[in-house]
Amino acid sequence: LVLALVFFVTQWMWSKRANLPPGPRALPLIGHFHLLGRIPQISLYHLSKKFGPLMYLRLGSLPLFVVSSPAMAREFLKTHDAAFAHRPPKVAVYSYKSVSYSEGEYHKNLRRMCSMELFTARRVTSFTKIIRDELWDLTAELANASKADQPVALRGKLRALSFNVMTRILMNKTFFGSKASGGGDQEARNFLETIDEVLAAFGAFAIEDYFPSIGWL
């Protein structure tokens, strides 16, 4: 009881001292979780209509800024991007070694390497034939399915397309479709299932994300 009281008082004093954007009144402990509803993006849209393009929320003990206008997003992502470039600690990002989650000079070096070696016009142009071939193969599959009046799971076809393009660029192998040469569909499906499992675990609810102080438990 004493610890809970100290927590609430600390949160209240911090919110009073901080120069925060407007936002709805929070409940003790859970903050604004109760306002998100079953479709959070819709709830946030309606809240932004009331509190403006920059809104403050608190999810548990985690402070959150909600940006809902292009001009305000530009302030966060361009004008003051360095101040908001922090990434949360996650086991899955391998100690901030990936391009998306790295920070500081390491991030600058990775970004420079990508812009100079991977995303140049010359490099992208060199992949044109591979992309065109895979698009033609997908178009032929869709045409055949249409002639046979067969339904098509377009999401799976598009995933196979992107996977084939990636593996042809990296390994010169095709895993999906009639021209598969890299060990068959099953090997590729196992890989995609692993990716799905990682993404599901990465996006799963974890109580310590919203109450970092209990992460040691």
Short mmCIF file of C-alpha atoms in Angstrom, two decimals:
data_model
loop_
_atom_site.label_atom_id
_atom_site.label_comp_id
_atom_site.label_asym_id
_atom_site.label_seq_id
_atom_site.Cartn_x
_atom_site.Cartn_y
_atom_site.Cartn_z
CA LEU A 1 0.00 0.00 0.00
CA VAL A 2 2.82 2.40 0.88
CA LEU A 3 4.66 1.63 -2.36
CA ALA A 4 1.49 2.23 -4.37
CA LEU A 5 0.94 5.56 -2.60
CA VAL A 6 4.53 6.64 -3.28
CA PHE A 7 4.12 5.68 -6.93
CA PHE A 8 0.92 7.71 -7.36
CA VAL A 9 2.35 10.75 -5.60
CA THR A 10 5.52 10.62 -7.70
CA GLN A 11 3.52 10.39 -10.91
CA TRP A 12 1.27 13.27 -9.86
CA MET A 13 4.20 15.53 -8.88
CA TRP A 14 6.06 14.79 -12.12
CA SER A 15 3.00 15.57 -14.25
CA LYS A 16 2.51 18.86 -12.40
CA ARG A 17 6.12 19.98 -12.92
CA ALA A 18 6.45 18.87 -16.53
CA ASN A 19 5.35 21.17 -19.35
CA LEU A 20 3.18 18.58 -21.09
CA PRO A 21 0.78 18.82 -24.04
CA PRO A 22 -2.95 18.67 -23.31
CA GLY A 23 -4.62 15.33 -22.76
CA PRO A 24 -7.49 13.59 -20.98
CA ARG A 25 -7.49 12.89 -17.25
CA ALA A 26 -5.68 9.66 -16.39
CA LEU A 27 -6.76 6.96 -13.98
CA PRO A 28 -4.45 5.81 -11.18
CA LEU A 29 -2.02 3.05 -12.14
CA ILE A 30 -3.39 2.25 -15.63
CA GLY A 31 -3.21 5.80 -16.97
CA HIS A 32 -5.18 6.12 -20.21
CA PHE A 33 -5.44 2.44 -21.14
CA HIS A 34 -9.20 2.55 -20.61
CA LEU A 35 -9.59 5.15 -23.38
CA LEU A 36 -7.99 3.10 -26.17
CA GLY A 37 -10.95 0.78 -26.74
CA ARG A 38 -10.96 -2.21 -29.09
CA ILE A 39 -9.67 -0.18 -32.05
CA PRO A 40 -6.98 2.14 -30.62
CA GLN A 41 -6.38 4.16 -33.79
CA ILE A 42 -10.05 5.16 -33.95
CA SER A 43 -10.06 6.12 -30.27
CA LEU A 44 -6.90 8.20 -30.72
CA TYR A 45 -8.44 9.94 -33.72
CA HIS A 46 -11.48 11.02 -31.70
CA LEU A 47 -9.28 12.13 -28.79
CA SER A 48 -7.11 14.22 -31.11
CA LYS A 49 -10.21 16.03 -32.34
CA LYS A 50 -10.77 17.15 -28.76
CA PHE A 51 -7.21 17.78 -27.53
CA GLY A 52 -5.41 18.83 -30.71
CA PRO A 53 -2.61 17.54 -33.00
CA LEU A 54 -0.21 16.97 -30.09
CA MET A 55 -1.63 15.06 -27.16
CA TYR A 56 -0.16 13.53 -24.01
CA LEU A 57 -1.23 10.11 -22.76
CA ARG A 58 0.13 7.75 -20.14
CA LEU A 59 -0.01 3.97 -20.59
CA GLY A 60 0.74 2.54 -17.17
CA SER A 61 3.82 4.54 -16.16
CA LEU A 62 4.93 5.05 -19.77
CA PRO A 63 4.52 8.63 -21.09
CA LEU A 64 3.27 8.85 -24.67
CA PHE A 65 2.95 11.68 -27.18
CA VAL A 66 0.29 11.25 -29.86
CA VAL A 67 0.97 13.22 -33.06
CA SER A 68 -1.91 13.53 -35.51
CA SER A 69 -1.03 16.21 -38.07
CA PRO A 70 1.63 16.41 -40.83
CA ALA A 71 3.06 19.66 -39.47
CA MET A 72 3.48 18.24 -35.96
CA ALA A 73 4.92 14.98 -37.31
CA ARG A 74 7.52 17.03 -39.21
CA GLU A 75 8.55 18.68 -35.94
CA PHE A 76 9.13 15.28 -34.32
CA LEU A 77 10.66 13.39 -37.24
CA LYS A 78 12.70 16.12 -38.91
CA THR A 79 13.16 19.34 -36.93
CA HIS A 80 13.74 17.68 -33.54
CA ASP A 81 14.46 14.12 -34.68
CA ALA A 82 17.64 13.77 -32.59
CA ALA A 83 15.72 14.45 -29.37
CA PHE A 84 13.19 11.69 -30.12
CA ALA A 85 15.49 9.08 -31.68
CA HIS A 86 15.70 6.88 -28.58
CA ARG A 87 14.77 3.22 -29.00
CA PRO A 88 13.30 1.05 -26.24
CA PRO A 89 15.48 -1.84 -25.00
CA LYS A 90 14.45 -5.09 -26.69
CA VAL A 91 16.17 -8.47 -26.68
CA ALA A 92 15.09 -9.08 -30.28
CA VAL A 93 17.09 -6.13 -31.66
CA TYR A 94 20.44 -7.64 -30.64
CA SER A 95 21.73 -4.75 -28.53
CA TYR A 96 20.80 -2.06 -31.06
CA LYS A 97 22.90 -3.55 -33.88
CA SER A 98 20.22 -3.39 -36.59
CA VAL A 99 19.75 -0.41 -38.91
CA SER A 100 16.31 0.38 -37.51
CA TYR A 101 17.22 0.29 -33.82
CA SER A 102 20.83 1.47 -33.68
CA GLU A 103 21.69 4.91 -32.33
CA GLY A 104 24.44 7.52 -32.48
CA GLU A 105 27.50 7.17 -34.69
CA TYR A 106 26.83 3.48 -35.31
CA HIS A 107 23.44 4.35 -36.80
CA LYS A 108 24.97 7.10 -38.94
CA ASN A 109 27.58 4.70 -40.31
CA LEU A 110 24.97 2.03 -41.12
CA ARG A 111 22.71 4.57 -42.78
CA ARG A 112 25.61 5.94 -44.81
CA MET A 113 26.59 2.43 -45.92
CA CYS A 114 23.00 1.66 -47.00
CA SER A 115 22.62 4.91 -48.93
CA MET A 116 25.99 4.51 -50.67
CA GLU A 117 26.00 0.75 -51.33
CA LEU A 118 22.44 -0.64 -51.26
CA PHE A 119 20.00 2.07 -52.28
CA THR A 120 21.83 3.87 -55.06
CA ALA A 121 20.07 4.30 -58.41
CA ARG A 122 22.67 2.08 -60.09
CA ARG A 123 22.20 -0.72 -57.55
CA VAL A 124 18.39 -0.59 -57.70
CA THR A 125 18.47 -0.55 -61.51
CA SER A 126 20.60 -3.70 -61.49
CA PHE A 127 17.69 -5.55 -59.84
CA THR A 128 15.13 -4.49 -62.47
CA LYS A 129 15.28 -7.74 -64.46
CA ILE A 130 14.76 -9.87 -61.35
CA ILE A 131 11.77 -7.81 -60.23
CA ARG A 132 10.28 -7.84 -63.74
CA ASP A 133 10.67 -11.63 -64.05
CA GLU A 134 8.95 -12.27 -60.72
CA LEU A 135 6.13 -9.87 -61.56
CA TRP A 136 5.54 -11.62 -64.89
CA ASP A 137 5.45 -15.02 -63.15
CA LEU A 138 2.93 -13.74 -60.61
CA THR A 139 0.80 -12.19 -63.36
CA ALA A 140 0.78 -15.52 -65.22
CA GLU A 141 -0.31 -17.37 -62.06
CA LEU A 142 -3.14 -14.91 -61.46
CA ALA A 143 -4.26 -15.15 -65.09
CA ASN A 144 -4.33 -18.95 -64.94
CA ALA A 145 -6.31 -18.87 -61.69
CA SER A 146 -8.77 -16.43 -63.25
CA LYS A 147 -9.31 -18.65 -66.28
CA ALA A 148 -9.97 -21.62 -64.01
CA ASP A 149 -12.33 -19.56 -61.78
CA GLN A 150 -10.13 -20.32 -58.78
CA PRO A 151 -9.92 -18.00 -55.74
CA VAL A 152 -6.50 -16.48 -55.00
CA ALA A 153 -5.05 -15.68 -51.58
CA LEU A 154 -3.39 -12.47 -52.74
CA ARG A 155 -1.58 -11.82 -49.49
CA GLY A 156 0.31 -15.10 -49.76
CA LYS A 157 1.15 -14.46 -53.41
CA LEU A 158 2.56 -11.02 -52.63
CA ARG A 159 4.64 -12.42 -49.77
CA ALA A 160 6.00 -15.09 -52.10
CA LEU A 161 6.81 -12.39 -54.66
CA SER A 162 8.79 -10.28 -52.21
CA PHE A 163 10.53 -13.37 -50.81
CA ASN A 164 11.53 -14.58 -54.28
CA VAL A 165 12.91 -11.16 -55.20
CA MET A 166 14.93 -11.05 -51.99
CA THR A 167 16.36 -14.57 -52.32
CA ARG A 168 17.21 -14.11 -56.00
CA ILE A 169 19.11 -10.93 -55.17
CA LEU A 170 20.94 -12.47 -52.20
CA MET A 171 21.38 -16.13 -53.26
CA ASN A 172 20.23 -16.39 -56.88
CA LYS A 173 17.55 -18.88 -55.77
CA THR A 174 13.76 -18.97 -56.11
CA PHE A 175 11.72 -20.72 -53.43
CA PHE A 176 8.10 -20.19 -54.54
CA GLY A 177 6.28 -20.80 -57.79
CA SER A 178 6.81 -23.01 -60.82
CA LYS A 179 10.49 -22.01 -61.12
CA ALA A 180 11.46 -22.84 -57.55
CA SER A 181 15.13 -23.82 -57.33
CA GLY A 182 16.10 -23.30 -53.71
CA GLY A 183 14.90 -26.40 -51.90
CA GLY A 184 11.17 -26.25 -52.48
CA ASP A 185 8.28 -24.37 -51.00
CA GLN A 186 8.44 -26.10 -47.61
CA GLU A 187 11.85 -24.69 -46.71
CA ALA A 188 10.66 -21.19 -47.57
CA ARG A 189 7.37 -21.67 -45.71
CA ASN A 190 9.27 -22.75 -42.59
CA PHE A 191 11.34 -19.58 -42.85
CA LEU A 192 8.26 -17.38 -43.26
CA GLU A 193 6.54 -19.11 -40.34
CA THR A 194 9.60 -18.36 -38.21
CA ILE A 195 9.40 -14.70 -39.22
CA ASP A 196 5.69 -14.65 -38.31
CA GLU A 197 6.45 -16.14 -34.90
CA VAL A 198 9.19 -13.57 -34.24
CA LEU A 199 6.92 -10.69 -35.26
CA ALA A 200 4.09 -12.04 -33.10
CA ALA A 201 6.40 -12.33 -30.09
CA PHE A 202 7.87 -8.89 -30.79
CA GLY A 203 4.43 -7.27 -30.83
CA ALA A 204 2.90 -9.25 -27.98
CA PHE A 205 1.71 -7.46 -24.86
CA ALA A 206 4.31 -7.38 -22.09
CA ILE A 207 3.39 -5.74 -18.79
CA GLU A 208 6.95 -4.53 -18.15
CA ASP A 209 6.82 -2.41 -21.33
CA TYR A 210 4.30 -0.19 -19.55
CA PHE A 211 5.66 -0.63 -16.02
CA PRO A 212 9.47 -0.76 -16.50
CA SER A 213 10.04 -0.68 -12.75
CA ILE A 214 8.82 -4.30 -12.42
CA GLY A 215 11.11 -5.61 -15.17
CA TRP A 216 13.36 -7.22 -12.57
CA LEU A 217 10.59 -9.54 -11.35
#
